[in-house]
Short mmCIF file of C-alpha atoms in Angstrom, two decimals:
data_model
loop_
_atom_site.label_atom_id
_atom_site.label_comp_id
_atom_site.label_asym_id
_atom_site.label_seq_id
_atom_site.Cartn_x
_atom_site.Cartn_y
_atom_site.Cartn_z
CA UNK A 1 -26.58 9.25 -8.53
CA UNK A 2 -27.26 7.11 -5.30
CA UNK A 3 -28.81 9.76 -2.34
CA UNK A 4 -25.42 8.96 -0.19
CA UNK A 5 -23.32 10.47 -2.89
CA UNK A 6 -25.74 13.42 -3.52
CA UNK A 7 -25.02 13.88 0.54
CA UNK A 8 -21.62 13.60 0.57
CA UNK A 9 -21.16 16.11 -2.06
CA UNK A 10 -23.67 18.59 -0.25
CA UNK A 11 -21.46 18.04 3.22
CA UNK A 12 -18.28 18.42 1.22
CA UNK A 13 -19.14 21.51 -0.39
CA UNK A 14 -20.66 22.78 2.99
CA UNK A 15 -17.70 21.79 5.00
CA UNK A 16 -15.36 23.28 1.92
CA UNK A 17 -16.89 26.70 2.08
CA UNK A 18 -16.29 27.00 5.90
CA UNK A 19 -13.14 25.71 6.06
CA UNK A 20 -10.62 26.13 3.17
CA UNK A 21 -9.04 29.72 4.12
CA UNK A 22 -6.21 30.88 2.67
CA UNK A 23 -2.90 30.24 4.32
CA UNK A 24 -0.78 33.46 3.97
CA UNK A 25 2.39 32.38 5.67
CA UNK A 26 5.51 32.41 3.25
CA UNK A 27 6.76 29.20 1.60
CA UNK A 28 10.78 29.91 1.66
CA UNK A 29 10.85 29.39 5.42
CA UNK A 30 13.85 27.33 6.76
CA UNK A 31 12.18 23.98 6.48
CA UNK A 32 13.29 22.33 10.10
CA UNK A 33 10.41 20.09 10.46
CA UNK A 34 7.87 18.08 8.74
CA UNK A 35 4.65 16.18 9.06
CA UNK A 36 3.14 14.15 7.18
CA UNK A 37 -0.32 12.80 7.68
CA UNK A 38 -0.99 9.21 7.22
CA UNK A 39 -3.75 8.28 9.21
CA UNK A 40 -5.67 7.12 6.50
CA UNK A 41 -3.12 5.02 4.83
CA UNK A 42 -3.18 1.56 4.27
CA UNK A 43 -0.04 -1.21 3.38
CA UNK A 44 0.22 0.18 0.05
CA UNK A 45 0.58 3.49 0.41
CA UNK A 46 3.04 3.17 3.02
CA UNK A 47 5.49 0.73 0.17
CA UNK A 48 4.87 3.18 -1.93
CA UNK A 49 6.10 6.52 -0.11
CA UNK A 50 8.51 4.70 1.80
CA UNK A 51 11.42 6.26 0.33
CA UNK A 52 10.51 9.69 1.69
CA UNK A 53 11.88 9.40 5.09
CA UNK A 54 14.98 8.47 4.16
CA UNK A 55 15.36 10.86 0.94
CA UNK A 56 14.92 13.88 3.87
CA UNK A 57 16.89 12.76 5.99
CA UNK A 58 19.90 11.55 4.14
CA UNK A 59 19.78 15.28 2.33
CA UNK A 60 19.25 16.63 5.93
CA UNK A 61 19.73 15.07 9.42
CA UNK A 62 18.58 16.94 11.27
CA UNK A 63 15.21 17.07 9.81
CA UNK A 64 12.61 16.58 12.27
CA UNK A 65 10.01 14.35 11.00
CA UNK A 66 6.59 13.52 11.96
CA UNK A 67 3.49 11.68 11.30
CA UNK A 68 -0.08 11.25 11.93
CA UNK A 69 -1.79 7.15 12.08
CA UNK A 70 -4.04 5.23 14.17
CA UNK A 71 -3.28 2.72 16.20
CA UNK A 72 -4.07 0.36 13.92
CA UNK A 73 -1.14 1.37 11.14
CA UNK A 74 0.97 2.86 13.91
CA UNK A 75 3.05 -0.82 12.86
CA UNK A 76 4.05 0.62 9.87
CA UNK A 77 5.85 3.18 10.85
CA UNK A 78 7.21 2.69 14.76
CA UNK A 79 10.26 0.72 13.73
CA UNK A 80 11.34 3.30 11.17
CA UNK A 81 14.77 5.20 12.01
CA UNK A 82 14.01 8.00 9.91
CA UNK A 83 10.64 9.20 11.83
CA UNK A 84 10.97 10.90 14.82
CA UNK A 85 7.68 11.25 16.38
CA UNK A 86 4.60 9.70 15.78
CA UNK A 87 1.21 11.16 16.53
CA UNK A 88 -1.59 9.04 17.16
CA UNK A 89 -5.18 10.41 16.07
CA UNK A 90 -8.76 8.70 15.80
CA UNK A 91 -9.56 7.59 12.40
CA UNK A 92 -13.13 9.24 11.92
CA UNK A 93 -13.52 10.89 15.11
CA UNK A 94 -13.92 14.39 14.50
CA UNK A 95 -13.57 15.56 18.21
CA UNK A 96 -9.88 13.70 18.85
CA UNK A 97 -9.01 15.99 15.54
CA UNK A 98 -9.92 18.68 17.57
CA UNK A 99 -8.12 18.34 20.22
CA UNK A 100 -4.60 16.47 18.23
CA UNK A 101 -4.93 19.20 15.85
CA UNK A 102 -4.40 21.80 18.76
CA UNK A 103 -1.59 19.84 19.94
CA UNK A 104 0.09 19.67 16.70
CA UNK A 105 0.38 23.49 16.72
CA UNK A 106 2.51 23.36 19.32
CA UNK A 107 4.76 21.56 17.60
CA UNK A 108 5.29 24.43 14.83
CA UNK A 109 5.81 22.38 11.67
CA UNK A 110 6.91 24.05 9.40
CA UNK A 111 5.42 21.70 6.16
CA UNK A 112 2.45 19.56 6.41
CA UNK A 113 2.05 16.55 3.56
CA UNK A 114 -0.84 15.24 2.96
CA UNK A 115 -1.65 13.61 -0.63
CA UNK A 116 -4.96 12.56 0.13
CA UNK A 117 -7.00 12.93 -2.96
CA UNK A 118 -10.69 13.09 -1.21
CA UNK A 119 -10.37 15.65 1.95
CA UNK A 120 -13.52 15.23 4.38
CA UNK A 121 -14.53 18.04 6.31
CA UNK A 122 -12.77 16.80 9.20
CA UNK A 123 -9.74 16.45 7.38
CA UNK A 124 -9.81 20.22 6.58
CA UNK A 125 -10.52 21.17 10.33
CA UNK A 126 -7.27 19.34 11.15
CA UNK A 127 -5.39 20.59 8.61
CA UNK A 128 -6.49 24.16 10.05
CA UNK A 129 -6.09 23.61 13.66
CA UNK A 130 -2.21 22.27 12.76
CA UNK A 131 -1.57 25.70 11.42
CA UNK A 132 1.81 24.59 9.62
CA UNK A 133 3.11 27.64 7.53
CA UNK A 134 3.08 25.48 4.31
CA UNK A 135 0.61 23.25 3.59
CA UNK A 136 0.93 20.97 0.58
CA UNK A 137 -1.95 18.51 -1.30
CA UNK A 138 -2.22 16.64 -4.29
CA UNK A 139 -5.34 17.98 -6.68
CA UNK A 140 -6.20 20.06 -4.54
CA UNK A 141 -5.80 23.37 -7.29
CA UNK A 142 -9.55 24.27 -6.02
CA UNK A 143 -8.46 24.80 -2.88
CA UNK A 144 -7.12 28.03 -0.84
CA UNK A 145 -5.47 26.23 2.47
CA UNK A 146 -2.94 24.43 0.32
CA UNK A 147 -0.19 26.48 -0.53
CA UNK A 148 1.61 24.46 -2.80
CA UNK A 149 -0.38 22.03 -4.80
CA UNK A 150 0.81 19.02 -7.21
CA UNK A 151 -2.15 19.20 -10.50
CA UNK A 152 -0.93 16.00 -12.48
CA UNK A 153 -3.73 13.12 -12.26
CA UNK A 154 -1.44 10.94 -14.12
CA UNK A 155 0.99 10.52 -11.68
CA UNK A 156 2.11 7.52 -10.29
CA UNK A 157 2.12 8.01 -6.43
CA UNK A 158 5.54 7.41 -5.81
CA UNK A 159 6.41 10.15 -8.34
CA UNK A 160 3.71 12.57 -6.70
CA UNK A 161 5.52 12.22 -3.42
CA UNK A 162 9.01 12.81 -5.37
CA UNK A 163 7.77 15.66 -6.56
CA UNK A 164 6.51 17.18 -2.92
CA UNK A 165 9.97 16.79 -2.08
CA UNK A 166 11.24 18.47 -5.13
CA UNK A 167 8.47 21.33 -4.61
CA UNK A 168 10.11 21.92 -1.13
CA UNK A 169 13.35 22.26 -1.87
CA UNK A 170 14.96 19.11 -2.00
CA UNK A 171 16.47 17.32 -5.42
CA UNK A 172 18.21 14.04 -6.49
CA UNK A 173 15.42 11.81 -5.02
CA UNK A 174 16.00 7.93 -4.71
CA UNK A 175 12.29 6.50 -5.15
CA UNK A 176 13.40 3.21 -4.47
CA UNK A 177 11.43 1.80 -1.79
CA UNK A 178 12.10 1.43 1.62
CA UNK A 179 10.35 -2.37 2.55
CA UNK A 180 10.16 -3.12 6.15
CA UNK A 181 12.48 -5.96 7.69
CA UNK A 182 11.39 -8.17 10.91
CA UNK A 183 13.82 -9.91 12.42
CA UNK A 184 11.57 -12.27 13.54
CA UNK A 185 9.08 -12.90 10.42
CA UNK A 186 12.20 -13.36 8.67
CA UNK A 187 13.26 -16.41 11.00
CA UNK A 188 9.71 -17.91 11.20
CA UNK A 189 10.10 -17.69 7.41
CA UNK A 190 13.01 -19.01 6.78
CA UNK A 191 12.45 -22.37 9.06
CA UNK A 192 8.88 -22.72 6.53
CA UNK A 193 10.73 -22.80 3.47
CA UNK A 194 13.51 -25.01 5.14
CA UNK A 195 10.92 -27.52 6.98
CA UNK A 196 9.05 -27.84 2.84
CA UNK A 197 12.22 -27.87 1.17
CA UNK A 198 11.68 -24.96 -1.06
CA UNK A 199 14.47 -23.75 -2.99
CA UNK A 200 12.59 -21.86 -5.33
CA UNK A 201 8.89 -21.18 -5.18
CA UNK A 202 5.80 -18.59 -6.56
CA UNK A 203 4.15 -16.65 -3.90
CA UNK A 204 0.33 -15.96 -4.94
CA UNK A 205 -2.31 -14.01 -3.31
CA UNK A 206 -5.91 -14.05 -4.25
CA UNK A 207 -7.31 -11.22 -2.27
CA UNK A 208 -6.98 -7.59 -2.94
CA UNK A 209 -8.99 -4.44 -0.93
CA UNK A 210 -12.48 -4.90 -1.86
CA UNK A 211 -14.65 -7.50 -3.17
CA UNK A 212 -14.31 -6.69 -6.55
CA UNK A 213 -10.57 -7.53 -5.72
CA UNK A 214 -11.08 -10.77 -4.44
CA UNK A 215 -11.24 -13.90 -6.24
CA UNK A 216 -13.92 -16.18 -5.02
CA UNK A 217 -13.51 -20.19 -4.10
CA UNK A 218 -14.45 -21.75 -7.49
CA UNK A 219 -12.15 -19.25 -9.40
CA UNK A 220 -9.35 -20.01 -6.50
CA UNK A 221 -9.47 -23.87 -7.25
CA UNK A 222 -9.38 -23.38 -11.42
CA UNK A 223 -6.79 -21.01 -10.65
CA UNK A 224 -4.36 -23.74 -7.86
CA UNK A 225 -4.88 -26.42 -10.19
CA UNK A 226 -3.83 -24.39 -13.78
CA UNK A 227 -0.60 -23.63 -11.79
CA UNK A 228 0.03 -27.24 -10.48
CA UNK A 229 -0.21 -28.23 -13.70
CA UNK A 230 1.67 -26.16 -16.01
CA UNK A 231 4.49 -24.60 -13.52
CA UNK A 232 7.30 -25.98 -12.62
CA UNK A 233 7.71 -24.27 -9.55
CA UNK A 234 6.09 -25.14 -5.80
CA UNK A 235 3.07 -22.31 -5.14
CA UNK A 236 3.22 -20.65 -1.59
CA UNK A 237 -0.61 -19.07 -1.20
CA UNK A 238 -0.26 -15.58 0.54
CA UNK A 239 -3.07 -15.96 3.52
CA UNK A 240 -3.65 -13.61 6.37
CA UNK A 241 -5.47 -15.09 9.85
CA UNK A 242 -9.62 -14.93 8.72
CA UNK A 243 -8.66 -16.69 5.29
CA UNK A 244 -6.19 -19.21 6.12
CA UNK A 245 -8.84 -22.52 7.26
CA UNK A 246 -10.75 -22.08 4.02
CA UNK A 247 -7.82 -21.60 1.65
CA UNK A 248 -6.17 -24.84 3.87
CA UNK A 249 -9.43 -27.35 2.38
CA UNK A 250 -9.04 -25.57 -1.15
CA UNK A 251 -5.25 -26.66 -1.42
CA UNK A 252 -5.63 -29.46 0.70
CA UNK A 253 -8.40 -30.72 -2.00
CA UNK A 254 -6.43 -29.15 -4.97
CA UNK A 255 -2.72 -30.81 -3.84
CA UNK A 256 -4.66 -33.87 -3.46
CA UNK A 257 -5.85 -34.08 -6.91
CA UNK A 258 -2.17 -33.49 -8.23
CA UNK A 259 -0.82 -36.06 -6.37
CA UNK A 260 -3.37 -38.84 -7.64
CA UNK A 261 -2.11 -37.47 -11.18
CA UNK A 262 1.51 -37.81 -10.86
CA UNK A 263 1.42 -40.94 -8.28
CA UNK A 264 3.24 -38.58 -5.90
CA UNK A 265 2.54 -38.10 -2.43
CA UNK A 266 4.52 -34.86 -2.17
CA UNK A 267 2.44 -31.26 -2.14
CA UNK A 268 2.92 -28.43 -4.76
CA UNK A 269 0.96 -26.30 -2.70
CA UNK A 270 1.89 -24.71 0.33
CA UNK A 271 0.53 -22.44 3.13
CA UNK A 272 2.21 -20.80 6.39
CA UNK A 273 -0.06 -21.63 8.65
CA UNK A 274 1.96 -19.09 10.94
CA UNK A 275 1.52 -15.45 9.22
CA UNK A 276 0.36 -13.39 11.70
CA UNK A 277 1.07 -9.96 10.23
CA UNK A 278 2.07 -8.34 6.95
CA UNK A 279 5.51 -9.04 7.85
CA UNK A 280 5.44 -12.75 7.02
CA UNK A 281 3.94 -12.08 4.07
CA UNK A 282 7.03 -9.66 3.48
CA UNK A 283 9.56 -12.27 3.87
CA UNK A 284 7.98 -14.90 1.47
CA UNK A 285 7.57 -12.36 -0.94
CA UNK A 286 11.37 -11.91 -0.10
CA UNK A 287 12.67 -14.89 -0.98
CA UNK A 288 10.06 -16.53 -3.88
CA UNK A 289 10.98 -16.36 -7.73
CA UNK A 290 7.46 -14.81 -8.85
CA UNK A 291 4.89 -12.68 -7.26
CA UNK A 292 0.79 -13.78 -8.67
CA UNK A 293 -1.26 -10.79 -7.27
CA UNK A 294 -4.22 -8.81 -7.25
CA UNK A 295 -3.53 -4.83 -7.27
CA UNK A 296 -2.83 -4.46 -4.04
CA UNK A 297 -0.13 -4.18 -1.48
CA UNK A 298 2.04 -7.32 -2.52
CA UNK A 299 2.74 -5.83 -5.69
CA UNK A 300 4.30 -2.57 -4.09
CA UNK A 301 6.08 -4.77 -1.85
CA UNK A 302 7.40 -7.37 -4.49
CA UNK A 303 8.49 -4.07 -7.10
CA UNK A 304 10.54 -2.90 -3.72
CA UNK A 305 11.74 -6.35 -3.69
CA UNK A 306 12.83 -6.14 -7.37
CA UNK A 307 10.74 -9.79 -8.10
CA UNK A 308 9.30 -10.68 -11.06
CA UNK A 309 5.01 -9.88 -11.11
CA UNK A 310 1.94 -11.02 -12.72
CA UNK A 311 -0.76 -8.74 -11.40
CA UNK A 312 -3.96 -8.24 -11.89
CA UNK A 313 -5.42 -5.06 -12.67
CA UNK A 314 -9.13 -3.67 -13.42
CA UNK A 315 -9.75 -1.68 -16.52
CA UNK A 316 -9.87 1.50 -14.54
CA UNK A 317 -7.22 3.92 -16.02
CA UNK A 318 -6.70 6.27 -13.21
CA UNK A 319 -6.15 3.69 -10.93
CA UNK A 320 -3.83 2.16 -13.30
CA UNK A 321 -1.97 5.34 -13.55
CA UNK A 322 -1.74 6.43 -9.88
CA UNK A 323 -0.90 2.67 -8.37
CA UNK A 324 0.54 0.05 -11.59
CA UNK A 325 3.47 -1.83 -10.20
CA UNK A 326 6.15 0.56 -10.83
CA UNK A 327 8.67 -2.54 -11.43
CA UNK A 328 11.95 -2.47 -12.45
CA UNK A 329 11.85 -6.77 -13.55
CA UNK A 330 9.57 -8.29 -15.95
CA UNK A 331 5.99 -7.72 -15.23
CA UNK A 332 2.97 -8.99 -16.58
CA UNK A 333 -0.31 -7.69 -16.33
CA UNK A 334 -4.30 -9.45 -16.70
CA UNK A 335 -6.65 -6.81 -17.07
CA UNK A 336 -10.34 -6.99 -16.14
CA UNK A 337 -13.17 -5.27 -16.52
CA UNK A 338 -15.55 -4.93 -13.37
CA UNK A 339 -14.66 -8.24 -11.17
CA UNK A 340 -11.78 -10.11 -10.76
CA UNK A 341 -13.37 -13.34 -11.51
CA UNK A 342 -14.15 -12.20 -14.37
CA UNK A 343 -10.07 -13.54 -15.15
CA UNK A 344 -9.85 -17.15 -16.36
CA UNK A 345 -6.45 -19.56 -15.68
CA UNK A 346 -5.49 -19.54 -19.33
CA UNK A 347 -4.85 -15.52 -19.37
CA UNK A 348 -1.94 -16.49 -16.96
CA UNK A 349 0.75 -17.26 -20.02
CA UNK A 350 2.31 -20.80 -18.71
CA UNK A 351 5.87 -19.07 -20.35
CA UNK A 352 5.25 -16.47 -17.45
CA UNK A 353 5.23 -18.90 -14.73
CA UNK A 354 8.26 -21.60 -15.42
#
């Protein structure tokens, strides 16, 4: 076990025995408002949990709900009509805890969310400070400041926040998800697929969160030129700002190669230059035939989008459990073992992708 683990573990335990005291306030309090806290949460989680905002307050409206997020995620959740307040906190500063955890008290929530399955120490200060009269985790069985806990590891996520809801009171839970709609990503969108003429198309993404995630140039050309060959569908590559100029010479080099082949002078591959947020990337998602995707946040949008997947997923089982694609239309799925590139083009079936 690397020293930084060992560490970790002797901080956790540390911070654990100082900090988890038992809540004794009552759990069958009128519930009149909620937090939940999200300031760790990334694209993914947000897809996946969307429903929860609305599930409350179409059961009750007047509900007050709030949540926790940086700055940084704040996006995610400002243009939602079901959240009322938003509280912004510092991501790993344990002194702005301090001080939004003692102005969260004054807010009196009456249930505080927060599914998290690794609490730091200063994630158990806050949770203190907030002092909401019912506190409720996910594995957290071990601990005493949660008083209502959901124990099942096997879980899919959007079933672990259905069954917060249920373990609160509330029943007949849509877990459909909620995917975010900008007005003006959609536009931008729509005049890309109108300037390329692209009735139908597969969106494909090649990076997912963390390296092991992310396919790597060589495996990104084998990968562009398999699908230019054996689909019959124009590819749209999924980019984000610091990746589009290098994917642009990949496909620039791959679409030329295709055209020499079929005497053509037209491209099967396409990039928007353009996407400037997760938003675009929502929208093309929106309107392709066929989501190609790491695990990661496209596939929780596309399954909320009711699209057709082929996703890539390591071997790991509880991560399959917690986060698989939860579709509802015909998914496929590539398993590998420790890296991503690890996949060849031929796993992708060519009946999968016509």
């Amino acid at each position: 076990m690397k020293l930084k683990t060992i560490l970790q573990k002797i901080r956790l335990t540390i911070g654990k025995l100082l900090l988890d005291k038992t809540n004794h306030n009552p759990v069958n309090l009128p519930i009149k408002k909620i937090l939940f806290l999200r300031q760790d949460g990334k694209i993914g989680d947000y897809i996946v949990s969307s429903f929860v905002f609305r599930e409350l307050k179409k059961q009750d409206p007047e509900l007050y709900i709030g949540v926790t997020c940086t700055k940084n995620n704040a996006y995610l959740f400002e243009n939602n009509p079901y959240i009322d307040q938003l509280h912004f906190v510092q991501k790993r500063s344990i002194w702005d805890r301090i001080k939004c955890g003692l102005n969260l008290r004054k807010f009196h929530y009456d249930v505080l969310i927060d599914p998290t399955v690794l609490l730091r120490n200063r994630d158990l200060l806050f949770i203190r400070l907030i002092k909401a009269s019912i506190n409720v985790g996910y594995l957290k069985q071990n601990y005493q400041l949660f008083n209502i806990n959901i124990d099942d590891p096997k879980l899919h996520f959007a079933d672990v926040y259905k069954t917060v809801l249920e373990k609160i009171g509330f029943t007949d839970i849509n877990t459909q998800y909620d995917i975010p709609f900008n007005p003006l990503a959609n536009t931008e969108t729509i005049d890309f697929i109108q300037k390329n003429k692209l009735e139908r198309f597969i969106t494909l993404n090649f990076f997912g969160n963390g390296s092991a995630r992310q396919f790597d140039d060589k495996h990104i050309v084998a990968i562009l030129e398999y699908l230019a060959k054996k689909s019959s569908l124009p590819i749209v590559v999924l980019t984000y700002p610091t990746v589009t100029e290098k994917l642009k010479k990949l496909i620039a080099m791959v679409n030329g190669q295709w055209s020499m082949e079929n005497n053509t002078f037209f491209a099967k591959i396409f990039i928007n230059e353009n996407t400037k947020s997760i938003f675009h990337t929502i929208e093309l998602i929106r309107y392709s035939d066929l989501l190609i995707s790491p695990d990661t946040a496209t596939i929780h949008i596309a399954a909320g989008l009711n699209k057709p997947i082929i996703g890539f997923y390591s071997q790991g089982q509880q991560n399959w459990l917690n986060w698989h694609p939860n579709n509802q239309n015909r998914t496929e799925i590539v398993r590998y073992q420790h890296n991503i590139n690890e996949i060849s083009p031929e796993q992708i079936s060519p009946e999968w992708i016509i």
